[in-house]
mmCIF file of C-alpha atoms in Angstrom:
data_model
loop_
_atom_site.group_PDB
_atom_site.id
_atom_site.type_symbol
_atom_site.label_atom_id
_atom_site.label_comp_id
_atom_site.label_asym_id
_atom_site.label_seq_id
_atom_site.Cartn_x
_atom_site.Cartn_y
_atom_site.Cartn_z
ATOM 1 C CA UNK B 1 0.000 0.000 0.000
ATOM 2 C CA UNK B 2 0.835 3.491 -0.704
ATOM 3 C CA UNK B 3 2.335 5.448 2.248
ATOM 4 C CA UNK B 4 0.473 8.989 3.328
ATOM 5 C CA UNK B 5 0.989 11.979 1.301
ATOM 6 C CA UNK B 6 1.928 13.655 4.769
ATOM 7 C CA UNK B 7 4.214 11.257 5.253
ATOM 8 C CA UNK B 8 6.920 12.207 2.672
ATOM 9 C CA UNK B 9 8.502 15.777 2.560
ATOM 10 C CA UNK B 10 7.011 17.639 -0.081
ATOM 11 C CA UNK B 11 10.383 17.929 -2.004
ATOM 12 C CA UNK B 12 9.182 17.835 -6.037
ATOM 13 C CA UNK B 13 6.456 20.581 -5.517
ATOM 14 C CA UNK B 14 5.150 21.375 -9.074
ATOM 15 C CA UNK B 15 8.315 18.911 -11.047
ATOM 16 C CA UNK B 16 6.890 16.527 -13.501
ATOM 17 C CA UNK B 17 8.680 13.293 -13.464
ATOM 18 C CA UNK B 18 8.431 10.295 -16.270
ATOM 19 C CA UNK B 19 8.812 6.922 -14.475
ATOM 20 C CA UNK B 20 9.401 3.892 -17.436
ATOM 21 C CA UNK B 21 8.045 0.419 -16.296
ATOM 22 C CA UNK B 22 5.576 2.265 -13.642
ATOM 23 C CA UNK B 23 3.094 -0.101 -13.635
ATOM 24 C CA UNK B 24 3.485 -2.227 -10.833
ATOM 25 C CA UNK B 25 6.455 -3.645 -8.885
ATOM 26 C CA UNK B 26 9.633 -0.750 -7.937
ATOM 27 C CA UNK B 27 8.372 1.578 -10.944
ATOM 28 C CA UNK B 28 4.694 1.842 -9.359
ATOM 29 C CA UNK B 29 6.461 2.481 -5.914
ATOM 30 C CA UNK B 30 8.488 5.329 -7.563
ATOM 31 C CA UNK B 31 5.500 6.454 -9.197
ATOM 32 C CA UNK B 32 3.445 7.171 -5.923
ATOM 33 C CA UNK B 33 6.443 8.499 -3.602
ATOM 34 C CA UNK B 34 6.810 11.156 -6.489
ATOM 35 C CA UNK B 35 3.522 12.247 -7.007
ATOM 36 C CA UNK B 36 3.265 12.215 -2.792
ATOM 37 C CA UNK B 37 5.805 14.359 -2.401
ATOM 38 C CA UNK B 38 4.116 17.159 -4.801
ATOM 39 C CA UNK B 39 5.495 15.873 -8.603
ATOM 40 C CA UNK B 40 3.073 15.554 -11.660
ATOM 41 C CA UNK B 41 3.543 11.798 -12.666
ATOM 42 C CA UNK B 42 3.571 10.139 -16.235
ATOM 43 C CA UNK B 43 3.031 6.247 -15.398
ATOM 44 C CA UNK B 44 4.808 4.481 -18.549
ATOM 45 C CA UNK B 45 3.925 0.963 -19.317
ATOM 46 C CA UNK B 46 4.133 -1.289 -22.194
ATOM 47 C CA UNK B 47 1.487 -3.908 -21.580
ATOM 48 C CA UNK B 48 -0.335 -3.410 -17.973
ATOM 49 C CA UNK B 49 -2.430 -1.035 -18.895
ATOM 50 C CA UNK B 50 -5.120 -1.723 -16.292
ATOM 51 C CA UNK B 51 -2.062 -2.038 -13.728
ATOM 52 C CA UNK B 52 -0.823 0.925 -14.467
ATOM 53 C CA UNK B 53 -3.983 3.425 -14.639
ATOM 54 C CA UNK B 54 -4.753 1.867 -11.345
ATOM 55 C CA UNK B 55 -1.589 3.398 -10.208
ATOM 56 C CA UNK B 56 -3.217 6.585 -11.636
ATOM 57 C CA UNK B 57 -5.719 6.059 -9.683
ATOM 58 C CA UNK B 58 -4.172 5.816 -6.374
ATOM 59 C CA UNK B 59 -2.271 8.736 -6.798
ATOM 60 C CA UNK B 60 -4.903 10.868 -7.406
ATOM 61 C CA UNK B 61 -6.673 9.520 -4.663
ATOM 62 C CA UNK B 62 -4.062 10.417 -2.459
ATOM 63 C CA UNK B 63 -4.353 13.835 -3.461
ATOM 64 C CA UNK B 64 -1.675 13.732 -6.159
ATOM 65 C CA UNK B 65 -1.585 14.460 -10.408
ATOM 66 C CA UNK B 66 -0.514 11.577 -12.777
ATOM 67 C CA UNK B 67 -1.312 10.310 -16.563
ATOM 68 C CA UNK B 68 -0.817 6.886 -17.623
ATOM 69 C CA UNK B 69 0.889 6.119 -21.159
ATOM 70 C CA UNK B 70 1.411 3.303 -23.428
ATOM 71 C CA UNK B 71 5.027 3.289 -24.761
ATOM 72 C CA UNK B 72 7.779 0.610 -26.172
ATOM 73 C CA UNK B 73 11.014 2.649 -24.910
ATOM 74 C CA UNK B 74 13.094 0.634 -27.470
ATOM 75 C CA UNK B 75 11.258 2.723 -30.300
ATOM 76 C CA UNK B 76 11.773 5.786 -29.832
ATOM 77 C CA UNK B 77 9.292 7.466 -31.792
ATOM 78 C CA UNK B 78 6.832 6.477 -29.265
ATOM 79 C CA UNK B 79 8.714 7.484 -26.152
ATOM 80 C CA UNK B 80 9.131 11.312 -28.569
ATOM 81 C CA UNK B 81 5.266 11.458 -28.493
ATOM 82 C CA UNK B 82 5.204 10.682 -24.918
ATOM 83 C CA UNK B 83 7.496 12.779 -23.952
ATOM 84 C CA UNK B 84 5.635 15.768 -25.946
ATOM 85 C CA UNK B 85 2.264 14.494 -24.354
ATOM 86 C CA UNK B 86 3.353 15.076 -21.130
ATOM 87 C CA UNK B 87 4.621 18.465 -22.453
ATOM 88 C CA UNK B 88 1.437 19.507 -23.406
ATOM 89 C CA UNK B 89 -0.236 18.283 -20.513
ATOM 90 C CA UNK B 90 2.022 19.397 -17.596
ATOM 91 C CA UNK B 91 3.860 21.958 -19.664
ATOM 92 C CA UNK B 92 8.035 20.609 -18.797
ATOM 93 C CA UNK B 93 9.709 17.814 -18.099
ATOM 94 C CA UNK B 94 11.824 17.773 -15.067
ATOM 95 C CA UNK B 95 13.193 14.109 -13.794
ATOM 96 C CA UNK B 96 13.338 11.080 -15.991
ATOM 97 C CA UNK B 97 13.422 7.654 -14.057
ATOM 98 C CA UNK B 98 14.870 4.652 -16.745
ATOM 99 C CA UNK B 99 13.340 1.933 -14.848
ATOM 100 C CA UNK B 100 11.470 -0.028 -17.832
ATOM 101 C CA UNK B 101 13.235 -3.560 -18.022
ATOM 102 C CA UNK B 102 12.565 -6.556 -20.545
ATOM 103 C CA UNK B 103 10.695 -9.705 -19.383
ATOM 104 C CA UNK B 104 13.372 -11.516 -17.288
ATOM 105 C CA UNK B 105 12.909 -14.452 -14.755
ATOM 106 C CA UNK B 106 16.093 -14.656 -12.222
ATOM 107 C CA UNK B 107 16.880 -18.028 -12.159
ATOM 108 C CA UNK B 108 20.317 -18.984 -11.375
ATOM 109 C CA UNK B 109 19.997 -22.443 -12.990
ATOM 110 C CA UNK B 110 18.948 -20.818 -16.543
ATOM 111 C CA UNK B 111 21.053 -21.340 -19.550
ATOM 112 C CA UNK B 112 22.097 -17.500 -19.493
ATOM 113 C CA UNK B 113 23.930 -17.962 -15.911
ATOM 114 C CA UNK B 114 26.806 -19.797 -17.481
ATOM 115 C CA UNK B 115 28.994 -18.495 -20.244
ATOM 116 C CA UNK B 116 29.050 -21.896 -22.009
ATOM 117 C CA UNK B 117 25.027 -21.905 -22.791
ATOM 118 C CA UNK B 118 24.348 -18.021 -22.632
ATOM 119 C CA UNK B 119 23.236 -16.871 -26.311
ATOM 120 C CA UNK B 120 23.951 -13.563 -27.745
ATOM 121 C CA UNK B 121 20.052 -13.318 -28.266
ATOM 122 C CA UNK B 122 19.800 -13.302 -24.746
ATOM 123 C CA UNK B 123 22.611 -10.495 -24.344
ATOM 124 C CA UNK B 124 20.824 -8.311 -27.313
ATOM 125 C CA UNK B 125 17.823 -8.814 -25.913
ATOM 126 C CA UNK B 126 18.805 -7.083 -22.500
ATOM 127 C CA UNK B 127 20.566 -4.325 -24.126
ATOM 128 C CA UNK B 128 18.160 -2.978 -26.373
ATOM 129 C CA UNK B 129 15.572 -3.127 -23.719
ATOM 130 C CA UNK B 130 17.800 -1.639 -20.654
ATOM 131 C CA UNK B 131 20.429 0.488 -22.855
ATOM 132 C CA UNK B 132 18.614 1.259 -25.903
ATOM 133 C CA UNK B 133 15.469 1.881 -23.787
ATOM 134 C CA UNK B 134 17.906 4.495 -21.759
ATOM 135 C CA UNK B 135 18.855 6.341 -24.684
ATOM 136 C CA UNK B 136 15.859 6.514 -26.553
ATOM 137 C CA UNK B 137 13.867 8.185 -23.821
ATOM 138 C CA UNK B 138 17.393 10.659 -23.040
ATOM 139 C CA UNK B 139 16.963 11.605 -25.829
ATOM 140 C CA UNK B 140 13.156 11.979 -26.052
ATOM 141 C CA UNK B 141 13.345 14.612 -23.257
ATOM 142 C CA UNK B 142 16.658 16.166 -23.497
ATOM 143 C CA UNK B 143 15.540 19.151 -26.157
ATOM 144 C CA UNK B 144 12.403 20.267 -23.245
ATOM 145 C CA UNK B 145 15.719 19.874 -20.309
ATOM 146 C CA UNK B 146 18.078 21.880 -22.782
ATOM 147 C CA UNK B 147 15.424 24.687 -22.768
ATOM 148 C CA UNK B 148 14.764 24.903 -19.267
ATOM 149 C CA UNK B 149 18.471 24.400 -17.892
ATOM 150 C CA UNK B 150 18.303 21.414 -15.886
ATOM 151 C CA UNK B 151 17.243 18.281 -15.383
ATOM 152 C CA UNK B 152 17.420 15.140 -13.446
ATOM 153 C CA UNK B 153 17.938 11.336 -15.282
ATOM 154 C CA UNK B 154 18.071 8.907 -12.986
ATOM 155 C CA UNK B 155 18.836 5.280 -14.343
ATOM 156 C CA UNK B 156 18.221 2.093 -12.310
ATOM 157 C CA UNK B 157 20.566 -0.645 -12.494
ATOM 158 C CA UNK B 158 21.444 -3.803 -10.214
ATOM 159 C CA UNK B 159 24.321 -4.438 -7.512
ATOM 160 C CA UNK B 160 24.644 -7.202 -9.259
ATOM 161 C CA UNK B 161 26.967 -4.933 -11.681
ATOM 162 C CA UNK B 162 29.163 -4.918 -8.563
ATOM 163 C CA UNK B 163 29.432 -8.336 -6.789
ATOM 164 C CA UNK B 164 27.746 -10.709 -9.201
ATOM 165 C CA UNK B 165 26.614 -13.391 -6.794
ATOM 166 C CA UNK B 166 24.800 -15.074 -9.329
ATOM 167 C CA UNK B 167 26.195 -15.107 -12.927
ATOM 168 C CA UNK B 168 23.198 -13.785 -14.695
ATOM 169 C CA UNK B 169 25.179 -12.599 -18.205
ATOM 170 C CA UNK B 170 22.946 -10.860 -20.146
ATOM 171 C CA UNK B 171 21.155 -9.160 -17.691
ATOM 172 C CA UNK B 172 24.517 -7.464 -15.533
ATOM 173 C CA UNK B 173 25.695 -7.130 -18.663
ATOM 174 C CA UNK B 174 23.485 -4.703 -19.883
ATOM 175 C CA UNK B 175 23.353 -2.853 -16.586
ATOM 176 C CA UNK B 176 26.497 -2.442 -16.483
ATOM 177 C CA UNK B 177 26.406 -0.589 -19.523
ATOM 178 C CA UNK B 178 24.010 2.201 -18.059
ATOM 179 C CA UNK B 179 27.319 2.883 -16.157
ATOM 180 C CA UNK B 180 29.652 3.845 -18.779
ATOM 181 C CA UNK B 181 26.320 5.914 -20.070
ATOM 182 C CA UNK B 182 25.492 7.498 -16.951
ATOM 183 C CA UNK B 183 28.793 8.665 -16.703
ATOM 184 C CA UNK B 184 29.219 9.951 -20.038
ATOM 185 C CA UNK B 185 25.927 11.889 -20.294
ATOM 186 C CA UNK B 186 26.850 13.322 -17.109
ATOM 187 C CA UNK B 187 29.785 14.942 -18.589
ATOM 188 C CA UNK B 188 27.951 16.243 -21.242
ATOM 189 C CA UNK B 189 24.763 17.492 -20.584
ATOM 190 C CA UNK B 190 26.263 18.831 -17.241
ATOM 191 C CA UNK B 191 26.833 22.126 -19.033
ATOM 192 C CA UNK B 192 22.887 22.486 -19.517
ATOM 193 C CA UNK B 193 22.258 21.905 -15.975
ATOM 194 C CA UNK B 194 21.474 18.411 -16.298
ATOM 195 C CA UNK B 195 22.398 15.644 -13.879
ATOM 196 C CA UNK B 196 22.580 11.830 -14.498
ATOM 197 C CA UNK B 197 22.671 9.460 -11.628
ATOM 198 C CA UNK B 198 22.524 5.559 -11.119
ATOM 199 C CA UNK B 199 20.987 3.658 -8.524
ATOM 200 C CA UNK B 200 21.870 0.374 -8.055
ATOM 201 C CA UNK B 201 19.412 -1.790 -5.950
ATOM 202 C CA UNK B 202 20.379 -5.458 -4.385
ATOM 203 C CA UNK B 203 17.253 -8.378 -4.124
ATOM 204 C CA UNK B 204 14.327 -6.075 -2.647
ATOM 205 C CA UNK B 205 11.976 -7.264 -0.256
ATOM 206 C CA UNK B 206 9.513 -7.600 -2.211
ATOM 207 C CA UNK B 207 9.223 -7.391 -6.172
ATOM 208 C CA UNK B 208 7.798 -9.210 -8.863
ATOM 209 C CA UNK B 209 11.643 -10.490 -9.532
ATOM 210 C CA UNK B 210 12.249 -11.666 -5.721
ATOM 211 C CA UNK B 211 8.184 -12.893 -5.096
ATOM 212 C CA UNK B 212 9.628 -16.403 -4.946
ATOM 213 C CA UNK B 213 12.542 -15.635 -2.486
ATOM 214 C CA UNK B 214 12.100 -17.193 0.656
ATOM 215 C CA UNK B 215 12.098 -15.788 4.139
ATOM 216 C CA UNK B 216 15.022 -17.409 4.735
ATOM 217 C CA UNK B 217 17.312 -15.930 2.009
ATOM 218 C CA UNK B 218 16.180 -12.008 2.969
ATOM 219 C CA UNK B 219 16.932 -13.073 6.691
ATOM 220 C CA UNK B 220 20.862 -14.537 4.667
ATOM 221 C CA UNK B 221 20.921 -11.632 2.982
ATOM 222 C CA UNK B 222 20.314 -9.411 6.305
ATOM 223 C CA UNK B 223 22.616 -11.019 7.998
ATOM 224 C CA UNK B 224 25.584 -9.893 5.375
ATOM 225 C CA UNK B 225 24.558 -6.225 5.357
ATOM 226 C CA UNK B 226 26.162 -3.962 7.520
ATOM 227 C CA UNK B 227 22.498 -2.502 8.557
ATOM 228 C CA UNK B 228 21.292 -5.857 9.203
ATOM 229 C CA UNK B 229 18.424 -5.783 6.699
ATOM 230 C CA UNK B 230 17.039 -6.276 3.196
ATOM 231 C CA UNK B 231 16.615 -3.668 1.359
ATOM 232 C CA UNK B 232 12.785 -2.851 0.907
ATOM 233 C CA UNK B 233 11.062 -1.463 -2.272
ATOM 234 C CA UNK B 234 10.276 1.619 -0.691
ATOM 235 C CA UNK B 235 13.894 2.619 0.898
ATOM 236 C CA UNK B 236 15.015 1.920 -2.737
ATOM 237 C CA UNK B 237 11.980 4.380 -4.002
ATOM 238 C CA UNK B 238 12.600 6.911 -1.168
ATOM 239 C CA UNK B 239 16.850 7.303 -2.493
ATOM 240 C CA UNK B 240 14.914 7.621 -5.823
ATOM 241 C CA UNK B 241 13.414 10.372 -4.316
ATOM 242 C CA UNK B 242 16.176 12.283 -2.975
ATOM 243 C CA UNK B 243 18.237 11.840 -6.711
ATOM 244 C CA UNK B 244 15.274 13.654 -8.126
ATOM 245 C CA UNK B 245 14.793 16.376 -5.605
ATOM 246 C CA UNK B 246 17.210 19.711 -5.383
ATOM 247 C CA UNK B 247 18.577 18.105 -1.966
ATOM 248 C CA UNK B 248 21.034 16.269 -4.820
ATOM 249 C CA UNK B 249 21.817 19.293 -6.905
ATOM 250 C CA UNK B 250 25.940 18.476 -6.423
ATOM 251 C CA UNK B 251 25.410 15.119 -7.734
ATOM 252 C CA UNK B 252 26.243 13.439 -10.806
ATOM 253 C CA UNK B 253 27.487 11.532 -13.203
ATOM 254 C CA UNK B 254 27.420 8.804 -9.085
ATOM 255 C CA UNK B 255 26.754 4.797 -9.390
ATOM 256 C CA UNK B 256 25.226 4.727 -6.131
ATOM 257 C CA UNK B 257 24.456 1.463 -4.622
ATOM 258 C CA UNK B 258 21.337 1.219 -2.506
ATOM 259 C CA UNK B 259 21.823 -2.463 -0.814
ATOM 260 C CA UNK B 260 22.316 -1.297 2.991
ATOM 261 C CA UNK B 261 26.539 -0.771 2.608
ATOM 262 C CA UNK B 262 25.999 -5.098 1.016
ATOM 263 C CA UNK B 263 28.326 -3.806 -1.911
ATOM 264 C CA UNK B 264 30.762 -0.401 -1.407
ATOM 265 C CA UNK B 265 31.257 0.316 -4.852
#
């Protein structure tokens, strides 16, 4: 369930924020601590459409603005309209979260955990949806950040690109990738008062990816962490939070890892 509006700082007051993949799982929780703490909220999905304008929903039933909108971010002519719908309707574009990821199911005993059975299908496949997705939709909002001066792009990525505890190829591949891009668009856009950050989360407690964990590997996992805890999906959304707001204004071009001190990049 969504926390209280009152409950989170009001710290995006009038910003309107894109969130890719928003329509259930980490995105949705994004999503709803934006629009709670004052952001106008575009709710991207590819095929939940009933999940995600429930997620509409929700938010403006907690007293918050959001639109929900169909788009493939590997073509980017349809994350160029969205970006322009959102235009119209909230009239700027302030914060871009690059959450959308392709269908994956993380199962270390899969043929794409060992580099003798791992196909380059499964690499390209990754890739386009993580890296291509990331660029296409940069690049869909950077002329409305040029204008204004500034800008936040936040990309999501995986401790996994860290400590890979479990050899999933493709998949850290491709995150590790938004690395080398965060990095680089950080350097340029800086000049235009743009800032590019990656988060990097460990197994939350609880997504769609880790609904089959077991009690007993978030109490492992705990156990390992300097905190002494998993890492839920809304601490994750809440550092989400703070990358977007001004509070972060002397950050970029950061890899960030949001596991509890588990990895120390």
């Amino acid at each position: 369930m969504m926390q209280t509006q009152t409950a989170i700082p009001q710290l995006l007051t009038d910003k309107v924020v894109i969130v890719t993949g928003s329509s259930r799982g980490l995105g949705a929780e994004i999503a709803q601590k934006m629009a709670a703490a004052g952001a106008k909220v575009c709710v991207n999905y590819l095929q939940s459409q009933d999940a995600a304008e429930q997620v509409v929903v929700d938010i403006i039933a907690a007293g918050g603005e959001a639109i929900s909108y169909q788009a493939d971010v590997t073509e980017l002519e349809e994350v160029k309209a969205m970006a322009q719908a959102v235009i119209e309707r909230f009239g700027r574009i302030d914060v871009l979260v690059n959450n959308a990821l392709p269908h994956y199911q993380f199962n270390p005993s899969a043929e794409y955990t060992s580099i003798e059975t791992v196909n380059w299908s499964h690499f390209s496949q990754q890739i386009d949806g993580i890296v291509k997705g990331a660029v296409n939709m940069t690049q869909a909002v950077l002329p409305q950040m040029k204008a204004q001066q500034m800008g936040k792009i936040i990309n999501i990525s995986t401790n996994l690109v860290y400590n890979p505890v479990v050899t999933y190829y493709d998949y850290t591949t491709a995150k590790s990738a938004l690395i080398g891009l965060t990095r680089t668009l950080a350097s340029e856009l800086g000049q235009y008062g743009i800032r590019v950050n990656l988060l990097a989360g460990g197994l939350l407690k609880t997504t769609d990816a880790s609904r089959l964990t077991t009690e007993e590997v978030f109490d492992y996992i705990a156990t390992t962490t300097p905190l002494r805890q998993a890492t839920s999906v809304a601490d994750f959304a809440n550092s989400v939070l703070l990358m977007a707001s001004d509070l972060s204004a002397a950050i970029t071009g950061q890899s960030i890892a949001v596991d509890g001190g588990l990895t120390m990049p």
